[in-house]
């Protein structure tokens, strides 16, 4: 091939292939799954208030490849474990595929991967729990909004793509209680600040994710990325807001942000009382993020103002809600709602220009009956606010968590195509001329 043609081919290749920064690892193939738990009945309408969504990806555990859920609000990495020595996952009626190490006792034996080992109850990694077997370190893990799991701690080699992580501490769960099962899912990978989370164990200093709704044409672009080399971190592009250090009596493992207020069609909702989203002396209040709860739950004072404002603006277009007198869900007939100009909602965070502008599908969701569309923001009953996964879809969310402070959250629109660096362009120029 002549030199100019070869250089042009090289240029085309460089333009098409997105470079990955040193120390970064990208998990592609992220999928959306969901639990449809018992609905919440409001004036004859079934609103899936307890629906549990999940973003799943494939993870190698020992000699097996399992589908796992990414959860930024939980600490432990855990798998449903089946008994017996097997090389492949177990598929039993009504159960999810299991990690199959060995029978749980005694702790001295290892499976055929050569890398599995149980953690002794006296090990410094072990927290007090139900040991079951005399030498076994037991645990009980509560899954926010979904159920709980219990079992024993162990170590195993994990793999993501071509990267191998040796000696990862994880939970082997023999007793999993979830409100409904997720077909094909074997466990959770905790991304919280807790010491046993995956990001803490592997000393990950930055992670990002980009999720979209299942019916979005960009669904194939979903990803999770992990970074280690702090010195190599370029400043994440987008709007920035601090990640807050947990106050006394707050869960120290969650990612808290300072939500200042809400905007509808560019206007700040000044009727929301000052301090509504603040942390109170007893640790209640505050705002944190979740990747497993799809709905957003706001302090009731803020929710009432938002609901009233949205209902008023939609009524001005001639469409009345189906449940105007209810203090909770806000629903409309889908056939009429689809013709609306939906009021634009935005979240205002602490920070310069830290406003997250949302699309209608981030906060209005068709419900399973196929006839109604409802606001996917509900009043909180726990004394705090949770920003759910639906609000976060369609934008890249980056968590910088290195250092002693709380860190920083960056949110931006859909990731832009990779840009070719000046050095690369100079190289191509040399090859061409």
Coordinates of N, CA and C in Angstrom, one line a residue, residues 42-247:
X42 N -53.1 3.3 44.3 CA -53.5 4.7 44.6 C -54.8 5.0 43.7
X43 N -55.9 5.1 44.4 CA -57.2 5.4 43.7 C -57.4 4.6 42.5
X44 N -57.2 3.3 42.6 CA -57.5 2.4 41.5 C -56.4 2.2 40.5
X45 N -55.3 2.9 40.7 CA -54.2 2.8 39.8 C -53.0 2.0 40.5
X46 N -52.4 1.1 39.8 CA -51.3 0.4 40.3 C -50.0 1.0 39.9
X47 N -49.3 1.6 40.8 CA -48.1 2.3 40.6 C -47.0 1.5 41.1
X48 N -46.0 1.1 40.3 CA -44.9 0.2 40.8 C -43.9 1.0 41.7
X49 N -44.4 1.4 42.8 CA -43.6 2.3 43.7 C -42.4 1.5 44.2
X50 N -42.5 0.2 44.3 CA -41.3 -0.6 44.8 C -40.6 -1.3 43.7
X51 N -40.8 -0.9 42.5 CA -40.1 -1.5 41.4 C -38.6 -1.4 41.7
X52 N -37.8 -2.4 41.4 CA -36.4 -2.4 41.7 C -35.7 -2.7 40.3
X53 N -34.9 -1.7 39.9 CA -34.2 -1.8 38.6 C -32.8 -2.2 38.9
X54 N -32.1 -2.8 37.9 CA -30.7 -3.2 38.1 C -30.0 -3.1 36.8
X55 N -28.7 -2.6 36.9 CA -27.8 -2.6 35.8 C -26.8 -3.7 36.0
X56 N -26.8 -4.7 35.1 CA -26.0 -5.9 35.2 C -24.9 -6.0 34.2
X57 N -23.8 -6.7 34.6 CA -22.7 -6.9 33.6 C -22.1 -8.3 34.0
X58 N -21.3 -8.8 33.1 CA -20.7 -10.1 33.3 C -19.4 -10.0 34.1
X59 N -19.2 -10.9 35.0 CA -18.0 -10.9 35.9 C -17.6 -12.4 36.0
X60 N -16.2 -12.6 35.8 CA -15.7 -13.9 36.0 C -15.4 -14.1 37.4
X61 N -15.9 -15.2 38.0 CA -15.6 -15.5 39.4 C -15.1 -16.9 39.4
X62 N -13.8 -17.1 39.7 CA -13.1 -18.4 39.6 C -13.1 -18.8 38.2
X63 N -13.7 -20.0 37.9 CA -13.8 -20.5 36.6 C -15.1 -20.2 35.9
X64 N -16.0 -19.5 36.5 CA -17.3 -19.2 36.0 C -17.5 -17.8 35.6
X65 N -18.4 -17.5 34.7 CA -18.8 -16.2 34.3 C -20.3 -16.0 34.7
X66 N -20.5 -15.0 35.6 CA -21.8 -14.8 36.1 C -22.3 -13.4 35.8
X67 N -23.6 -13.2 35.8 CA -24.2 -11.9 35.6 C -24.4 -11.3 37.0
X68 N -23.9 -10.0 37.2 CA -24.0 -9.4 38.5 C -24.6 -8.0 38.4
X69 N -25.1 -7.5 39.5 CA -25.7 -6.2 39.6 C -24.8 -5.2 40.2
X70 N -24.6 -4.0 39.5 CA -23.8 -2.9 40.1 C -24.7 -2.1 41.0
X71 N -24.2 -1.9 42.3 CA -25.0 -1.2 43.3 C -24.1 -0.3 44.0
X72 N -24.3 1.0 43.8 CA -23.4 2.0 44.4 C -23.9 2.3 45.9
X73 N -25.0 1.7 46.3 CA -25.5 2.0 47.7 C -25.2 0.8 48.6
X74 N -24.5 -0.2 48.2 CA -24.2 -1.3 49.1 C -22.7 -1.6 49.1
X75 N -22.3 -2.3 50.1 CA -20.8 -2.5 50.3 C -20.4 -3.8 49.7
X76 N -21.0 -4.9 50.1 CA -20.4 -6.2 49.9 C -20.5 -6.6 48.4
X77 N -19.5 -7.4 48.0 CA -19.6 -8.1 46.8 C -20.1 -9.5 47.2
X78 N -21.2 -10.0 46.6 CA -21.7 -11.3 47.0 C -22.3 -12.0 45.8
X79 N -22.2 -13.4 45.9 CA -22.8 -14.2 44.9 C -23.7 -15.3 45.6
X80 N -24.8 -15.7 44.9 CA -25.5 -16.8 45.4 C -24.7 -18.1 45.1
X81 N -24.4 -18.8 46.2 CA -23.5 -20.0 46.1 C -24.3 -21.3 46.2
X82 N -24.0 -22.2 45.3 CA -24.6 -23.5 45.3 C -23.6 -24.5 45.9
X83 N -24.1 -25.6 46.4 CA -23.2 -26.6 47.0 C -22.6 -27.5 45.9
X84 N -21.5 -28.2 46.3 CA -20.9 -29.1 45.4 C -19.8 -28.5 44.6
X85 N -19.0 -29.4 44.0 CA -17.8 -29.0 43.2 C -18.2 -29.0 41.7
X86 N -18.4 -27.9 41.1 CA -18.8 -27.8 39.7 C -18.0 -26.8 38.9
X87 N -17.8 -26.9 37.7 CA -17.1 -26.0 36.8 C -18.1 -25.0 36.2
X88 N -19.4 -25.3 36.2 CA -20.3 -24.4 35.5 C -21.4 -24.0 36.5
X89 N -22.1 -22.9 36.2 CA -23.2 -22.4 37.1 C -24.3 -23.5 37.2
X90 N -25.0 -23.5 38.3 CA -26.1 -24.4 38.5 C -27.4 -23.7 38.1
X91 N -28.2 -24.4 37.3 CA -29.5 -23.9 36.9 C -30.6 -24.8 37.5
X92 N -31.2 -24.4 38.5 CA -32.3 -25.2 39.2 C -33.6 -24.4 39.0
X93 N -34.7 -25.1 38.9 CA -36.0 -24.5 38.8 C -36.2 -23.4 39.8
X94 N -36.6 -22.2 39.4 CA -36.9 -21.1 40.3 C -35.7 -20.4 40.9
X95 N -34.5 -20.8 40.6 CA -33.3 -20.2 41.2 C -32.4 -19.6 40.1
X96 N -31.7 -18.6 40.5 CA -30.7 -17.9 39.6 C -29.5 -18.8 39.4
X97 N -28.7 -18.7 38.4 CA -27.5 -19.4 38.3 C -26.5 -19.1 39.4
X98 N -25.9 -20.1 40.0 CA -25.1 -19.9 41.2 C -23.6 -20.1 41.0
X99 N -22.9 -19.4 41.8 CA -21.4 -19.7 41.9 C -21.3 -21.0 42.7
X100 N -20.5 -22.0 42.1 CA -20.4 -23.3 42.7 C -19.0 -23.5 43.2
X101 N -18.7 -23.1 44.5 CA -17.3 -23.4 45.0 C -17.2 -24.8 45.5
X102 N -17.6 -25.0 46.7 CA -17.5 -26.2 47.4 C -18.5 -26.2 48.5
X103 N -18.7 -27.4 49.2 CA -19.6 -27.3 50.4 C -18.9 -26.4 51.4
X104 N -19.7 -25.6 52.1 CA -19.1 -24.5 52.9 C -18.2 -24.9 54.1
X105 N -18.2 -26.2 54.6 CA -17.4 -26.5 55.7 C -16.7 -27.8 55.4
X106 N -15.4 -28.1 55.8 CA -14.6 -27.1 56.5 C -14.0 -26.1 55.7
X107 N -13.3 -25.1 56.3 CA -12.8 -24.0 55.6 C -11.4 -24.2 54.9
X108 N -10.8 -25.4 55.2 CA -9.5 -25.6 54.7 C -9.4 -26.0 53.2
X109 N -10.5 -26.5 52.7 CA -10.5 -27.0 51.3 C -10.7 -25.9 50.3
X110 N -10.3 -26.1 49.0 CA -10.4 -25.2 48.0 C -11.1 -25.8 46.8
X111 N -11.6 -25.0 45.9 CA -12.3 -25.6 44.7 C -11.3 -25.8 43.6
X112 N -11.8 -26.3 42.5 CA -10.9 -26.7 41.4 C -10.3 -25.5 40.6
X113 N -10.7 -24.3 41.0 CA -10.0 -23.1 40.4 C -8.7 -22.9 41.0
X114 N -8.5 -23.4 42.2 CA -7.2 -23.2 42.9 C -7.1 -21.9 43.6
X115 N -8.2 -21.1 43.5 CA -8.1 -19.7 44.0 C -9.1 -19.4 45.1
X116 N -10.0 -20.3 45.3 CA -11.1 -20.1 46.3 C -10.6 -20.4 47.7
X117 N -10.9 -19.5 48.7 CA -10.6 -19.8 50.0 C -11.5 -19.1 51.0
X118 N -11.9 -19.8 52.1 CA -12.8 -19.1 53.0 C -12.0 -18.3 54.0
X119 N -12.7 -17.3 54.6 CA -12.1 -16.4 55.6 C -12.4 -16.9 57.0
X120 N -11.4 -17.0 57.8 CA -11.6 -17.5 59.2 C -12.3 -16.4 60.0
X121 N -13.1 -16.8 60.9 CA -13.9 -15.8 61.7 C -12.9 -14.9 62.5
X122 N -11.7 -15.3 62.8 CA -10.8 -14.5 63.5 C -10.0 -13.6 62.7
X123 N -10.1 -13.7 61.3 CA -9.4 -12.8 60.4 C -9.9 -11.4 60.6
X124 N -9.0 -10.4 60.4 CA -9.3 -9.0 60.6 C -10.4 -8.5 59.6
X125 N -10.5 -9.2 58.5 CA -11.6 -8.9 57.5 C -13.0 -9.2 58.0
X126 N -13.0 -10.1 58.9 CA -14.3 -10.6 59.4 C -15.0 -9.7 60.4
X127 N -16.3 -9.4 60.1 CA -17.1 -8.7 61.0 C -17.9 -9.7 61.9
X128 N -18.3 -9.3 63.1 CA -19.2 -10.3 63.9 C -20.4 -10.6 63.1
X129 N -20.8 -11.9 63.1 CA -22.0 -12.3 62.4 C -22.3 -13.8 62.8
X130 N -23.2 -14.3 62.1 CA -23.7 -15.7 62.4 C -22.7 -16.6 61.7
X131 N -21.8 -17.2 62.4 CA -20.7 -18.0 61.9 C -21.2 -19.3 61.3
X132 N -22.2 -19.9 61.9 CA -22.6 -21.2 61.3 C -21.6 -22.3 61.6
X133 N -20.7 -22.4 60.7 CA -19.6 -23.3 60.9 C -18.6 -22.7 61.8
X134 N -17.9 -23.5 62.6 CA -17.1 -22.9 63.7 C -16.0 -22.0 63.2
X135 N -15.4 -22.3 62.0 CA -14.3 -21.5 61.5 C -14.7 -20.5 60.5
X136 N -16.0 -20.4 60.2 CA -16.5 -19.6 59.0 C -16.9 -18.2 59.5
X137 N -16.5 -17.2 58.7 CA -16.9 -15.8 58.9 C -18.2 -15.6 58.2
X138 N -19.3 -15.4 59.0 CA -20.6 -15.2 58.4 C -21.0 -13.8 58.3
X139 N -22.0 -13.5 57.5 CA -22.5 -12.1 57.3 C -24.0 -12.2 57.0
X140 N -24.6 -11.0 57.2 CA -26.0 -10.8 56.7 C -25.9 -9.4 56.0
X141 N -26.3 -9.4 54.7 CA -26.3 -8.2 53.9 C -27.7 -7.8 53.6
X142 N -28.0 -6.6 53.9 CA -29.3 -6.0 53.6 C -29.2 -5.3 52.3
X143 N -30.1 -5.6 51.3 CA -30.1 -5.0 50.0 C -31.2 -3.9 50.0
X144 N -30.7 -2.7 49.8 CA -31.6 -1.5 49.9 C -32.8 -1.7 48.9
X145 N -34.0 -1.8 49.5 CA -35.2 -1.8 48.7 C -35.5 -3.2 48.1
X146 N -34.7 -4.2 48.4 CA -35.0 -5.5 47.7 C -35.1 -6.7 48.6
X147 N -34.3 -6.8 49.7 CA -34.3 -8.0 50.5 C -33.1 -8.1 51.3
X148 N -32.6 -9.3 51.5 CA -31.3 -9.6 52.2 C -30.7 -10.9 51.8
X149 N -29.5 -11.0 52.1 CA -28.7 -12.2 51.8 C -27.8 -12.5 52.9
X150 N -27.5 -13.8 53.2 CA -26.6 -14.2 54.3 C -25.8 -15.4 53.8
X151 N -24.6 -15.5 54.4 CA -23.7 -16.6 54.0 C -22.4 -16.4 54.7
X152 N -21.3 -16.8 54.0 CA -20.0 -16.7 54.6 C -19.0 -15.9 53.7
X153 N -18.0 -15.3 54.2 CA -17.0 -14.6 53.4 C -15.9 -15.5 52.9
X154 N -15.5 -15.2 51.7 CA -14.4 -16.0 51.1 C -13.6 -15.1 50.2
X155 N -12.6 -15.6 49.6 CA -11.8 -14.9 48.6 C -11.7 -15.7 47.3
X156 N -11.7 -15.0 46.2 CA -11.6 -15.7 44.9 C -11.0 -14.7 43.9
X157 N -10.6 -15.2 42.7 CA -10.1 -14.4 41.7 C -11.2 -14.0 40.8
X158 N -11.3 -12.7 40.5 CA -12.3 -12.1 39.7 C -11.7 -11.6 38.4
X159 N -12.5 -11.6 37.3 CA -12.0 -11.1 36.0 C -13.0 -10.3 35.3
X160 N -12.5 -9.1 34.8 CA -13.3 -8.2 34.0 C -12.6 -8.0 32.7
X161 N -13.2 -8.6 31.6 CA -12.5 -8.5 30.3 C -11.2 -9.2 30.4
X162 N -10.1 -8.5 30.1 CA -8.7 -9.2 30.2 C -8.0 -8.8 31.5
X163 N -8.7 -8.2 32.5 CA -8.1 -7.8 33.7 C -8.4 -8.8 34.8
X164 N -7.4 -9.2 35.6 CA -7.6 -10.2 36.7 C -7.4 -9.5 38.0
X165 N -8.3 -9.8 39.0 CA -8.2 -9.3 40.3 C -8.1 -10.5 41.3
X166 N -6.9 -10.6 41.9 CA -6.7 -11.8 42.8 C -7.0 -11.5 44.2
X167 N -7.6 -12.5 44.9 CA -7.9 -12.3 46.3 C -9.0 -11.4 46.7
X168 N -10.1 -11.3 45.8 CA -11.2 -10.4 46.1 C -12.0 -11.0 47.2
X169 N -12.3 -10.2 48.3 CA -13.2 -10.7 49.4 C -14.6 -10.6 48.9
X170 N -15.4 -11.6 49.0 CA -16.8 -11.6 48.6 C -17.6 -12.5 49.5
X171 N -18.9 -12.3 49.4 CA -19.8 -13.1 50.2 C -20.4 -14.3 49.4
X172 N -20.4 -15.5 50.0 CA -21.0 -16.7 49.4 C -22.3 -16.9 50.0
X173 N -23.4 -16.5 49.4 CA -24.7 -16.5 50.0 C -25.5 -17.8 49.7
X174 N -25.8 -18.5 50.8 CA -26.6 -19.7 50.7 C -28.1 -19.4 51.0
X175 N -28.3 -18.2 51.5 CA -29.7 -17.8 51.9 C -30.0 -16.5 51.3
X176 N -30.7 -16.4 50.2 CA -31.0 -15.1 49.6 C -32.6 -14.9 49.6
X177 N -33.0 -13.8 50.2 CA -34.4 -13.5 50.2 C -34.6 -12.2 49.5
X178 N -35.2 -12.3 48.3 CA -35.6 -11.1 47.5 C -37.0 -11.1 47.2
X179 N -37.6 -9.9 47.0 CA -39.1 -9.9 46.8 C -39.5 -10.6 45.5
X180 N -38.7 -10.5 44.5 CA -38.9 -11.3 43.3 C -37.5 -11.6 42.7
X181 N -37.4 -12.7 41.9 CA -36.2 -13.1 41.4 C -35.8 -12.3 40.1
X182 N -34.5 -12.2 39.8 CA -34.0 -11.7 38.5 C -33.5 -12.9 37.8
X183 N -34.1 -13.3 36.7 CA -33.6 -14.4 35.9 C -32.2 -14.1 35.4
X184 N -31.3 -15.1 35.6 CA -30.0 -15.0 35.1 C -29.0 -14.1 35.9
X185 N -29.4 -13.6 37.0 CA -28.6 -12.8 37.8 C -28.1 -13.5 39.1
X186 N -26.8 -13.5 39.4 CA -26.2 -14.3 40.4 C -25.8 -13.6 41.7
X187 N -25.7 -12.2 41.6 CA -25.2 -11.5 42.8 C -25.1 -10.0 42.6
X188 N -24.5 -9.4 43.6 CA -24.3 -7.9 43.6 C -22.8 -7.6 43.7
X189 N -22.5 -6.5 43.1 CA -21.1 -5.9 43.3 C -21.3 -4.5 43.9
X190 N -20.9 -4.4 45.2 CA -21.0 -3.2 45.9 C -20.0 -2.2 45.4
X191 N -20.4 -0.9 45.1 CA -19.6 0.1 44.7 C -19.6 1.3 45.7
X192 N -20.0 1.0 46.9 CA -20.1 2.1 47.9 C -18.7 2.4 48.5
X193 N -18.7 3.3 49.5 CA -17.5 3.6 50.2 C -17.0 2.6 51.2
X194 N -17.8 1.6 51.5 CA -17.5 0.6 52.5 C -16.2 -0.1 52.3
X195 N -15.5 -0.5 53.3 CA -14.2 -1.1 53.1 C -14.2 -2.4 52.4
X196 N -15.3 -3.1 52.3 CA -15.3 -4.4 51.5 C -15.9 -4.2 50.1
X197 N -16.3 -3.0 49.8 CA -16.8 -2.8 48.4 C -15.7 -3.1 47.4
X198 N -16.1 -3.3 46.1 CA -15.2 -3.5 45.1 C -14.2 -2.4 44.9
X199 N -14.8 -1.1 44.9 CA -13.9 0.0 44.6 C -12.9 0.3 45.8
X200 N -13.3 -0.1 47.0 CA -12.4 0.1 48.1 C -11.3 -1.0 48.1
X201 N -11.7 -2.2 47.9 CA -10.7 -3.3 47.9 C -9.7 -3.1 46.8
X202 N -10.1 -2.7 45.6 CA -9.2 -2.5 44.5 C -8.6 -1.1 44.4
X203 N -8.9 -0.3 45.4 CA -8.4 1.1 45.5 C -8.7 1.9 44.2
X204 N -9.9 1.8 43.7 CA -10.4 2.5 42.5 C -10.6 3.9 42.9
X205 N -10.0 4.9 42.1 CA -10.1 6.3 42.5 C -11.2 7.0 41.7
X206 N -11.6 6.4 40.6 CA -12.7 7.0 39.8 C -13.5 5.9 39.2
X207 N -14.8 6.1 39.2 CA -15.6 5.2 38.3 C -16.7 6.0 37.7
X208 N -17.1 5.6 36.5 CA -18.2 6.2 35.7 C -19.1 5.2 35.2
X209 N -20.4 5.6 34.9 CA -21.3 4.8 34.3 C -22.2 5.6 33.4
X210 N -22.7 5.0 32.3 CA -23.6 5.6 31.4 C -24.7 4.6 31.1
X211 N -25.9 4.9 31.6 CA -27.0 3.9 31.4 C -28.1 4.6 30.6
X212 N -28.9 3.8 29.9 CA -30.0 4.3 29.2 C -31.2 3.4 29.4
X213 N -32.4 3.9 29.1 CA -33.6 3.1 29.2 C -33.6 1.9 28.2
X214 N -34.3 0.8 28.6 CA -34.2 -0.4 27.7 C -34.7 -0.1 26.3
X215 N -35.6 0.8 26.0 CA -36.1 1.0 24.7 C -35.4 2.2 24.0
X216 N -34.4 2.7 24.6 CA -33.6 3.8 24.0 C -32.8 3.3 22.9
X217 N -32.8 4.0 21.7 CA -31.9 3.5 20.6 C -30.5 3.5 20.9
X218 N -30.0 4.2 21.9 CA -28.6 4.2 22.3 C -28.3 3.2 23.4
X219 N -29.2 2.2 23.6 CA -29.0 1.2 24.6 C -27.7 0.5 24.6
X220 N -27.2 0.3 23.4 CA -25.9 -0.5 23.2 C -24.7 0.3 23.7
X221 N -24.9 1.6 24.0 CA -23.8 2.4 24.4 C -23.5 2.4 25.9
X222 N -24.3 1.7 26.6 CA -24.2 1.7 28.1 C -22.8 1.1 28.5
X223 N -22.2 1.7 29.6 CA -20.9 1.1 30.0 C -20.7 1.5 31.5
X224 N -19.7 0.8 32.0 CA -19.2 1.2 33.4 C -17.7 1.3 33.2
X225 N -17.0 2.3 33.7 CA -15.6 2.4 33.6 C -14.9 2.6 34.9
X226 N -13.8 2.0 35.1 CA -13.0 2.1 36.4 C -11.6 2.6 36.1
X227 N -11.1 3.5 37.1 CA -9.8 4.1 36.9 C -9.0 3.9 38.2
X228 N -7.7 3.8 38.1 CA -6.9 3.7 39.2 C -5.8 4.8 39.3
X229 N -5.2 5.2 38.2 CA -4.1 6.1 38.2 C -4.6 7.5 38.5
X230 N -4.5 7.9 39.7 CA -5.0 9.3 40.1 C -4.3 10.4 39.3
X231 N -2.9 10.2 39.2 CA -2.1 11.3 38.5 C -2.5 11.4 37.1
X232 N -3.1 10.4 36.5 CA -3.4 10.5 35.1 C -4.8 11.0 34.8
X233 N -5.6 11.2 35.9 CA -7.0 11.6 35.7 C -7.1 13.0 35.0
X234 N -7.6 13.1 33.8 CA -7.9 14.4 33.3 C -9.2 14.9 34.0
X235 N -9.5 16.2 34.0 CA -10.7 16.7 34.7 C -11.9 16.2 33.9
X236 N -12.8 15.5 34.6 CA -14.0 15.0 33.9 C -14.8 16.2 33.4
X237 N -15.3 16.0 32.2 CA -16.1 17.1 31.5 C -17.5 17.0 32.0
X238 N -18.1 18.2 32.2 CA -19.5 18.2 32.6 C -19.7 19.2 33.8
X239 N -20.8 19.1 34.5 CA -21.1 19.9 35.7 C -20.6 19.2 36.9
X240 N -20.0 19.9 37.8 CA -19.5 19.3 39.0 C -20.2 19.7 40.3
X241 N -20.3 18.8 41.2 CA -20.9 19.1 42.5 C -20.1 18.2 43.5
X242 N -19.9 18.7 44.7 CA -19.1 17.9 45.7 C -19.9 16.6 46.2
X243 N -19.1 15.6 46.4 CA -19.6 14.4 47.1 C -19.3 14.7 48.6
X244 N -20.4 14.6 49.4 CA -20.2 15.0 50.8 C -19.8 13.9 51.7
X245 N -19.0 14.3 52.7 CA -18.6 13.3 53.7 C -19.8 13.1 54.6
X246 N -20.1 11.9 55.0 CA -21.2 11.6 55.8 C -21.1 12.3 57.1
X247 N -22.3 12.8 57.6 CA -22.3 13.4 58.9 C -22.6 12.4 60.0

